[in-house]
PDB file of C-alpha atoms and ligand atoms in Angstrom:
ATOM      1  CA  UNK W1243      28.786 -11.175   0.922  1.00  0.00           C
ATOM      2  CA  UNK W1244      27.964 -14.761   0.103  1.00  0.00           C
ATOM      3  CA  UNK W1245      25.874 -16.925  -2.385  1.00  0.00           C
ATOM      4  CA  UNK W1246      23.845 -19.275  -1.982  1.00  0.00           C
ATOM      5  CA  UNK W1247      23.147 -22.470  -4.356  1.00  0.00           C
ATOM      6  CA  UNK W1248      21.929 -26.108  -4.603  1.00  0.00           C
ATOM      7  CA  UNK W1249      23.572 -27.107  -8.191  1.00  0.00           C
ATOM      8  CA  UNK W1250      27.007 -28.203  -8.703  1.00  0.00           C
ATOM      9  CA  UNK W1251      29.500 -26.257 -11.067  1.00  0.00           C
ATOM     10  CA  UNK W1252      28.830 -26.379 -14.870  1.00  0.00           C
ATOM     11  CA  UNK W1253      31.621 -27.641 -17.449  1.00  0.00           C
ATOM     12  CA  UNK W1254      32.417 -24.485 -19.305  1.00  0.00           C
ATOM     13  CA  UNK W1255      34.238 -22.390 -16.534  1.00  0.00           C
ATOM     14  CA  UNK W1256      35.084 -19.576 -19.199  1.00  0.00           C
ATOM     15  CA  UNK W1257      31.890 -18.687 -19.667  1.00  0.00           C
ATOM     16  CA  UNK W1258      30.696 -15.226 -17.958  1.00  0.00           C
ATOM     17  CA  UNK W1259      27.859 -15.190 -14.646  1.00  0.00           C
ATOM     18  CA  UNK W1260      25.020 -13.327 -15.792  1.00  0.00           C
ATOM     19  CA  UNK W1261      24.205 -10.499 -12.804  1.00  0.00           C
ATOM     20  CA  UNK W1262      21.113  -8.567 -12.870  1.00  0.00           C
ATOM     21  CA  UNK W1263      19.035  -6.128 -10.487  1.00  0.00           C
ATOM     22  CA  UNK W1264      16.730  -3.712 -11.427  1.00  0.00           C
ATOM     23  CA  UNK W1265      19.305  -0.873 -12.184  1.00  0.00           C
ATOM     24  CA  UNK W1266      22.538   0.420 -10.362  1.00  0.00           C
ATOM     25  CA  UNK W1267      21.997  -1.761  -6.699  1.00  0.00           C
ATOM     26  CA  UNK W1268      23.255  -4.965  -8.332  1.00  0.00           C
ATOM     27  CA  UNK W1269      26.693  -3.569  -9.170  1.00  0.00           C
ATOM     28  CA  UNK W1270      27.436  -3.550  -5.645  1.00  0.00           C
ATOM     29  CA  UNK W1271      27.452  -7.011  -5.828  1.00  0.00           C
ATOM     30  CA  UNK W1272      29.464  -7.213  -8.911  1.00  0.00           C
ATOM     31  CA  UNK W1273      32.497  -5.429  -6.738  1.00  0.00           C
ATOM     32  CA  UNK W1274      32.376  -8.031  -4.488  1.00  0.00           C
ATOM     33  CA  UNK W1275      32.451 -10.305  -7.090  1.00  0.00           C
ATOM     34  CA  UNK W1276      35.508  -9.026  -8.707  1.00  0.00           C
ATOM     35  CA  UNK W1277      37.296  -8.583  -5.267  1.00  0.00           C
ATOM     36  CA  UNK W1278      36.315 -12.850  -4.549  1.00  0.00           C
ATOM     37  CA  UNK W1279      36.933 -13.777  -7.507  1.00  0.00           C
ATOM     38  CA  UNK W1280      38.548 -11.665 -10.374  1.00  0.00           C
ATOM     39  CA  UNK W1281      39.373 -14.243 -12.390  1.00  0.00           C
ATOM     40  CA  UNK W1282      35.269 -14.276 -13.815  1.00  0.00           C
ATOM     41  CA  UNK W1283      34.169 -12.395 -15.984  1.00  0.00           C
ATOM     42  CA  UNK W1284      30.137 -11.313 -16.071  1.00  0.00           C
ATOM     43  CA  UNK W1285      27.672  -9.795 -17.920  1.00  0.00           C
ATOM     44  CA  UNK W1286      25.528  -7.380 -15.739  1.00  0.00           C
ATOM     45  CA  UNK W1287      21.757  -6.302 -16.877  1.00  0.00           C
ATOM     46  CA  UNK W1288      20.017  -3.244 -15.395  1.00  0.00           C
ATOM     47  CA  UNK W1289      16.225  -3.268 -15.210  1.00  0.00           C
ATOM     48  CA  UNK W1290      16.280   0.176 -15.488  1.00  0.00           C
ATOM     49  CA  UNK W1291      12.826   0.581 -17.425  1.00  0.00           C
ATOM     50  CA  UNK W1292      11.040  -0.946 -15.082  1.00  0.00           C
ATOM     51  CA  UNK W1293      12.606  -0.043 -11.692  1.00  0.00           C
ATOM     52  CA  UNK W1294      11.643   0.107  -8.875  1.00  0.00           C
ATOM     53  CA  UNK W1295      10.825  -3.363  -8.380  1.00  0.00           C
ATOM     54  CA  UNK W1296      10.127  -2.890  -4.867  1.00  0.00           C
ATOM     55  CA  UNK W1297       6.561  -1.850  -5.745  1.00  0.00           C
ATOM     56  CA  UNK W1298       6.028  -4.508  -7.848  1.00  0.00           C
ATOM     57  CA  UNK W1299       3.700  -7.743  -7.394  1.00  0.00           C
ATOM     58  CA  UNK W1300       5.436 -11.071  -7.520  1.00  0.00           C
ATOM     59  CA  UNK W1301       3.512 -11.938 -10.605  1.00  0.00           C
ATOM     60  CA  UNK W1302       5.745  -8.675 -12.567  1.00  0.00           C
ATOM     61  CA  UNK W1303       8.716  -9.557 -10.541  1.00  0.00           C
ATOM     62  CA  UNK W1304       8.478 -13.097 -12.272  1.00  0.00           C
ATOM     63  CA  UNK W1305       7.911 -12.123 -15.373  1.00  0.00           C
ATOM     64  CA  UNK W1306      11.070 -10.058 -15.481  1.00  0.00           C
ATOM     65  CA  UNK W1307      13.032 -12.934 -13.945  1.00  0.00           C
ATOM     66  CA  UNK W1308      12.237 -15.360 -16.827  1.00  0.00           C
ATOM     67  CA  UNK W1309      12.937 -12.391 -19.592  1.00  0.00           C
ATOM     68  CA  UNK W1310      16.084 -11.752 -18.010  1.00  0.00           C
ATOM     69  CA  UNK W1311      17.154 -14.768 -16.902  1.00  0.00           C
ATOM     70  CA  UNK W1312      16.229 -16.417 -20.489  1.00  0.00           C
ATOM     71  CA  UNK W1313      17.836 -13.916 -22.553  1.00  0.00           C
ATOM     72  CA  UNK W1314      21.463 -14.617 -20.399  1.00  0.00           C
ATOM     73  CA  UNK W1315      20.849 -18.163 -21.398  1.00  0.00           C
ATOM     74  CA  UNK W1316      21.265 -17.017 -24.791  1.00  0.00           C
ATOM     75  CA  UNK W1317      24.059 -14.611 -24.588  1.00  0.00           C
ATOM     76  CA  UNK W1318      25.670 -17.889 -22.875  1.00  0.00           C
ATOM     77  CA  UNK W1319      26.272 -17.425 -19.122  1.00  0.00           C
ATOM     78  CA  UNK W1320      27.085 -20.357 -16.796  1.00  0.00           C
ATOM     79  CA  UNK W1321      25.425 -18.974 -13.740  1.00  0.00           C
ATOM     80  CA  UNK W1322      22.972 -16.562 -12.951  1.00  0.00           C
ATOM     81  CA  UNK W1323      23.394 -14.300 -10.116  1.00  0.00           C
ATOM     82  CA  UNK W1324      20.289 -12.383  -8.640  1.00  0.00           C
ATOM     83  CA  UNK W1325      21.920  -9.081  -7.271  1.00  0.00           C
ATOM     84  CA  UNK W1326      18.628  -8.103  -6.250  1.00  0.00           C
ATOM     85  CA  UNK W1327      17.138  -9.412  -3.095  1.00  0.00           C
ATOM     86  CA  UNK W1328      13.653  -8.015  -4.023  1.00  0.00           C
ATOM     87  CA  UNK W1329      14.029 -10.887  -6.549  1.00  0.00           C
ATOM     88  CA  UNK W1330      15.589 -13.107  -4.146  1.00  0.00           C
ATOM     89  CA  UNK W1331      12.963 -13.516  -1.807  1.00  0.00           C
ATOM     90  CA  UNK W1332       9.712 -13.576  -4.402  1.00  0.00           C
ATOM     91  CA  UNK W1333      10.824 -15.811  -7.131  1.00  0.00           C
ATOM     92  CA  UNK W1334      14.585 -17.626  -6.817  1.00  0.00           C
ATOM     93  CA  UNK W1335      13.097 -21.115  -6.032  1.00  0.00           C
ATOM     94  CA  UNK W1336      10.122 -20.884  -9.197  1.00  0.00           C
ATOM     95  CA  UNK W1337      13.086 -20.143 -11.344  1.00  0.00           C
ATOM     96  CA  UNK W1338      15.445 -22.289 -10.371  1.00  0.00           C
ATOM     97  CA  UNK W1339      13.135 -25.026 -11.334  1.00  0.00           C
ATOM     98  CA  UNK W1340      12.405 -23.592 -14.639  1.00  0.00           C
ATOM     99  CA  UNK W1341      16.265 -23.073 -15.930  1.00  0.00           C
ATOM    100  CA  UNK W1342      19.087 -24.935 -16.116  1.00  0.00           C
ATOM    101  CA  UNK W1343      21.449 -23.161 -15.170  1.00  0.00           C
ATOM    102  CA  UNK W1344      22.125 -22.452 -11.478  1.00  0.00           C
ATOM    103  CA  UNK W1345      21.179 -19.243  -9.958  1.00  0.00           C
ATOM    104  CA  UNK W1346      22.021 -18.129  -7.204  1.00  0.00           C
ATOM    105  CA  UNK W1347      20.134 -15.788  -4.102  1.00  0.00           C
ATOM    106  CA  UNK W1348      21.035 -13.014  -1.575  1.00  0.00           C
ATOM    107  CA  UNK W1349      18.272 -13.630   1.414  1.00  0.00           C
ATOM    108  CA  UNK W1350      20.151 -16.476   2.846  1.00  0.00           C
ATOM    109  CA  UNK W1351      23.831 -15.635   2.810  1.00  0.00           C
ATOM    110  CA  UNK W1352      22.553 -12.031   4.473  1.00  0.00           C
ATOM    111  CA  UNK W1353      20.213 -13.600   6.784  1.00  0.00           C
ATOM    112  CA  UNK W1354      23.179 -16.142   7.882  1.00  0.00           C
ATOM    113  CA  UNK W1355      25.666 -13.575   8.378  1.00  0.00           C
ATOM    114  CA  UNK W1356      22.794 -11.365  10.282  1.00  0.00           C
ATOM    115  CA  UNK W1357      21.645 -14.268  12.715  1.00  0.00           C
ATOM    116  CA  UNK W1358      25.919 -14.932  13.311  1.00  0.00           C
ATOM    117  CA  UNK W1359      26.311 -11.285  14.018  1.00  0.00           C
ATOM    118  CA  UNK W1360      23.538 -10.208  16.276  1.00  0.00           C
ATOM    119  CA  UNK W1361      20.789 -10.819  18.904  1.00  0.00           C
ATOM    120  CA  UNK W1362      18.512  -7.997  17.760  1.00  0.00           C
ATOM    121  CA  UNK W1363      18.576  -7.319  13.623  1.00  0.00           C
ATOM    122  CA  UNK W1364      17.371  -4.984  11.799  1.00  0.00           C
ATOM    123  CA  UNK W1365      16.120  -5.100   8.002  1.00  0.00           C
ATOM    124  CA  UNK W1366      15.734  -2.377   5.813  1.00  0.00           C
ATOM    125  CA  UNK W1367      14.418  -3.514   2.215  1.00  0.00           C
ATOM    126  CA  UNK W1368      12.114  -2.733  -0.225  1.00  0.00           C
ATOM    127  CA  UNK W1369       8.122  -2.839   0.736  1.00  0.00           C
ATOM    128  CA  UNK W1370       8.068  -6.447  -2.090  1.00  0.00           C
ATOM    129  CA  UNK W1371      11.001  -7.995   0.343  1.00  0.00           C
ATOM    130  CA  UNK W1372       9.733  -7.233   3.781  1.00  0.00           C
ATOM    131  CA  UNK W1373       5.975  -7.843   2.930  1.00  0.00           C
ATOM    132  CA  UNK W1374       7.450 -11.356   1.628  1.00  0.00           C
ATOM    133  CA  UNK W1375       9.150 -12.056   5.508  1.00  0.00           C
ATOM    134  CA  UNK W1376      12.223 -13.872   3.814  1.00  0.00           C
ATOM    135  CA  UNK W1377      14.064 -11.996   5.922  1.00  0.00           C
ATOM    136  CA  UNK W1378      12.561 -13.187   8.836  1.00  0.00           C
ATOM    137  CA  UNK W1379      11.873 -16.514   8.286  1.00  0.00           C
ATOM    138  CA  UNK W1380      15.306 -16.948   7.132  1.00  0.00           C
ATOM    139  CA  UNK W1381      16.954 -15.465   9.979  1.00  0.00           C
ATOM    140  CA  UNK W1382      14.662 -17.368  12.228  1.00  0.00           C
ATOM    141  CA  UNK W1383      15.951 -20.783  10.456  1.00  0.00           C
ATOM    142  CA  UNK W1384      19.636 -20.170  11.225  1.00  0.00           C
ATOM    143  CA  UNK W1385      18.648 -19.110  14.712  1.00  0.00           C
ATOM    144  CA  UNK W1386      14.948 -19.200  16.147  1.00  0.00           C
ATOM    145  CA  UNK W1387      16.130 -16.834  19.165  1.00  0.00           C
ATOM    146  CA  UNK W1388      16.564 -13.832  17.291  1.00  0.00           C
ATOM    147  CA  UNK W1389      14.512 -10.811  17.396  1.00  0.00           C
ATOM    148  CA  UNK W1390      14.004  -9.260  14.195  1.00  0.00           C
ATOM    149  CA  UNK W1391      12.652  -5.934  12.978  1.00  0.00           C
ATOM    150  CA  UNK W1392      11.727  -4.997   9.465  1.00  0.00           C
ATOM    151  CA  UNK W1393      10.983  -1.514   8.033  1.00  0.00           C
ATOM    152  CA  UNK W1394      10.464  -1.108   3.871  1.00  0.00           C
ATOM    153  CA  UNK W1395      12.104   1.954   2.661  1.00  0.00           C
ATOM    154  CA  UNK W1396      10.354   2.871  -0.504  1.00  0.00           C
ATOM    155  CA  UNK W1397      11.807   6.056  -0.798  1.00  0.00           C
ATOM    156  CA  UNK W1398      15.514   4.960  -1.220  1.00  0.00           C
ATOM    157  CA  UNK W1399      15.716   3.334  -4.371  1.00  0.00           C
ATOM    158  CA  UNK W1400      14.634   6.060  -6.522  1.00  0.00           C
ATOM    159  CA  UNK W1401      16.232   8.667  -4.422  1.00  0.00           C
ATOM    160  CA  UNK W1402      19.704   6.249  -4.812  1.00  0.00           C
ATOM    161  CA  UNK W1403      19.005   5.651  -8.768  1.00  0.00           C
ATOM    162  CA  UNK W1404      19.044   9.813  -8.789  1.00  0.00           C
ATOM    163  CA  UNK W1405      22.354   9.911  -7.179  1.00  0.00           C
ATOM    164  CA  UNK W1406      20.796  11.738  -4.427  1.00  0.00           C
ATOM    165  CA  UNK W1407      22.943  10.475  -2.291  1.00  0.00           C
ATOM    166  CA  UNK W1408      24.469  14.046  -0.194  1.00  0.00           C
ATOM    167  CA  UNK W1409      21.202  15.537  -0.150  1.00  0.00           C
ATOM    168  CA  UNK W1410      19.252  16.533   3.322  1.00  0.00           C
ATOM    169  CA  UNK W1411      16.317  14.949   1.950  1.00  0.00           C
ATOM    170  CA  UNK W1412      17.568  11.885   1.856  1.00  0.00           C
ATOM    171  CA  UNK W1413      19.284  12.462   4.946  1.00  0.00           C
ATOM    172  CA  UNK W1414      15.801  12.927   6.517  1.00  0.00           C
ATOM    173  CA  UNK W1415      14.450  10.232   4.623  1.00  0.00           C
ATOM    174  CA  UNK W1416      17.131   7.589   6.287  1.00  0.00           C
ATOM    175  CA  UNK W1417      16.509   8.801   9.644  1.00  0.00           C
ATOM    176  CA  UNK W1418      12.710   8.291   9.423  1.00  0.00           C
ATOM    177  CA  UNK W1419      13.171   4.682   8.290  1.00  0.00           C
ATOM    178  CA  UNK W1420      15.717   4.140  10.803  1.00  0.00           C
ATOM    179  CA  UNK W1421      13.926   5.464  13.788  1.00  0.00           C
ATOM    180  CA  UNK W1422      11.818   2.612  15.194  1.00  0.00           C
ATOM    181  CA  UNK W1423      15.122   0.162  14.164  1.00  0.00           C
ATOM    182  CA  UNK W1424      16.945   2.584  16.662  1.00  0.00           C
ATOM    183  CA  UNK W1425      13.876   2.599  19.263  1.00  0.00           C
ATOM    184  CA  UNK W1426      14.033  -1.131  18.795  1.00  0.00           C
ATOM    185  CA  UNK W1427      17.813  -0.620  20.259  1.00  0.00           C
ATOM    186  CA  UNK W1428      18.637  -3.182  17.508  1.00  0.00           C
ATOM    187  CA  UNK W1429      22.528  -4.171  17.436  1.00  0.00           C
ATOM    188  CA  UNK W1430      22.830  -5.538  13.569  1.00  0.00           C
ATOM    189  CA  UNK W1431      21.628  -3.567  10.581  1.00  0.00           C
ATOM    190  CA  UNK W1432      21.093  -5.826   7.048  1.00  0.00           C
ATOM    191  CA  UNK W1433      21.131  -3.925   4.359  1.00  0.00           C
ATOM    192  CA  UNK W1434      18.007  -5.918   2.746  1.00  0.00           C
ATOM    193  CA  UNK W1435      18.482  -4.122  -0.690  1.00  0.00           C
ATOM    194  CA  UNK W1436      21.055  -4.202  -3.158  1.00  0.00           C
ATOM    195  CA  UNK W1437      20.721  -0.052  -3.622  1.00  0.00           C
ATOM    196  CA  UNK W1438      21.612   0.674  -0.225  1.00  0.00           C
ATOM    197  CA  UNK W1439      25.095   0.217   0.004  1.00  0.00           C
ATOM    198  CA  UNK W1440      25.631   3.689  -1.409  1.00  0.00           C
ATOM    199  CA  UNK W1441      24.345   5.137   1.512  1.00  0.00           C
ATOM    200  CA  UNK W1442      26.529   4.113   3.388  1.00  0.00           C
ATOM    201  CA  UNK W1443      30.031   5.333   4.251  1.00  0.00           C
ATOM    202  CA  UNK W1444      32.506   4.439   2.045  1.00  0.00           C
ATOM    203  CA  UNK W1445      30.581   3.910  -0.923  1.00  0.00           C
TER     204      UNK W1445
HETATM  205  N1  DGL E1159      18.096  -3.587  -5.650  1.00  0.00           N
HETATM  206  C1  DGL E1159      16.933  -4.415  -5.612  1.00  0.00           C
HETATM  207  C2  DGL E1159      16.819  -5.142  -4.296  1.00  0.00           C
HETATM  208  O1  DGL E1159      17.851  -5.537  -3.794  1.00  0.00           O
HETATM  209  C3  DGL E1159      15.674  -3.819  -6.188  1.00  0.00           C
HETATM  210  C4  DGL E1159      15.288  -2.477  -5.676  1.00  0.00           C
HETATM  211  C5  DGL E1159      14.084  -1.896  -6.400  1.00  0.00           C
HETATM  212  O2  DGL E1159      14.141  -1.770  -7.627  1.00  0.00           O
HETATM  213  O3  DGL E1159      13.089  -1.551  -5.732  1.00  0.00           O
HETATM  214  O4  DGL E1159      15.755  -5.362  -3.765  1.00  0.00           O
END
């Protein structure tokens, strides 16, 4: 997983990188933080209250952006990591001119490593990041030949936050979003949400 960022390091390298989502789909980012680099330390927030932010308009999704965002300032972080891509693709670039600190994205790392993989990609995200088209337009950027296919998968999040992961249900659930992905005979699936990694094998 990569990061993405237009600032240059800050001077105090002991200080932690703030990481937030809106509840347990950011950690997965953390343990790929701490396998890259476990020499950091980081303080992680969960939005839980106000999950899912999926269904939320860009306006809320900003607003809990700046709280979050502001009160890592204070605890002291050097970096802010957005381990949410719902975040990502709505609001990185309004806050990363409103705080000086860098922060750092998920769309284009993902959307790199999707047009580099495959000819036909897939997205599955939340109904916020695939109404946005980030996705898309990033994947288009690296490489304007790709076709790309994006399905929001409302159901997941909550479903994944219940640690309903072994159910049928949401067995049923995945293989209703992934059905036109599969008509589409795509060859490269991104997993456009932070949450979904613990659907998958492994996890
Ligand atoms: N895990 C976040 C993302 O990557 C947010 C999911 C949600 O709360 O809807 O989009």
């Amino acid at each position: 997983m990569g990061i993405d960022s237009g600032f240059t390091p800050v001077p105090d390298r002991h200080a932690p990188i703030g990481i937030f989502d809106s509840g347990v789909g950011g950690l997965t980012v953390l343990r790929e933080l701490e396998r890259q680099l476990p020499q950091e330390s980081a303080l992680y927030f969960g939005d839980t209250a106000r999950l899912p932010y999926g269904d939320r308009t860009p306006e809320e999704i900003l607003t809990f952006g700046r709280e979050i965002i502001g009160w890592m300032m204070d605890q002291g972080v050097k970096m802010v990591l957005m381990a949410c891509n719902t975040s990502s693709a709505l609001v990185l670039a309004q806050v990363q001119q409103e705080f000086a600190v860098p922060i750092l994205g998920l769309i284009c790392p993902g959307a790199r490593a999707a047009a580099q993989a495959g000819r036909r990609v897939g997205v599955i995200a939340t109904a916020a990041t695939v109404a946005s088209d980030a996705y898309r337009q990033a994947i288009l950027e690296v490489d304007p030949s790709t076709q790309v296919w994006q399905v929001a998968c409302p159901e997941f999040v909550p479903l994944i936050e219940q640690n309903r992961l072994q159910e049928r249900h949401t067995r049923e659930v995945a293989a209703r979003y992934l059905q036109p992905l599969l008509a589409a005979e795509i060859d490269t699936l991104v997993y456009g949400c932070t949450h979904y990694p613990y659907l998958g094998a492994g996890f």
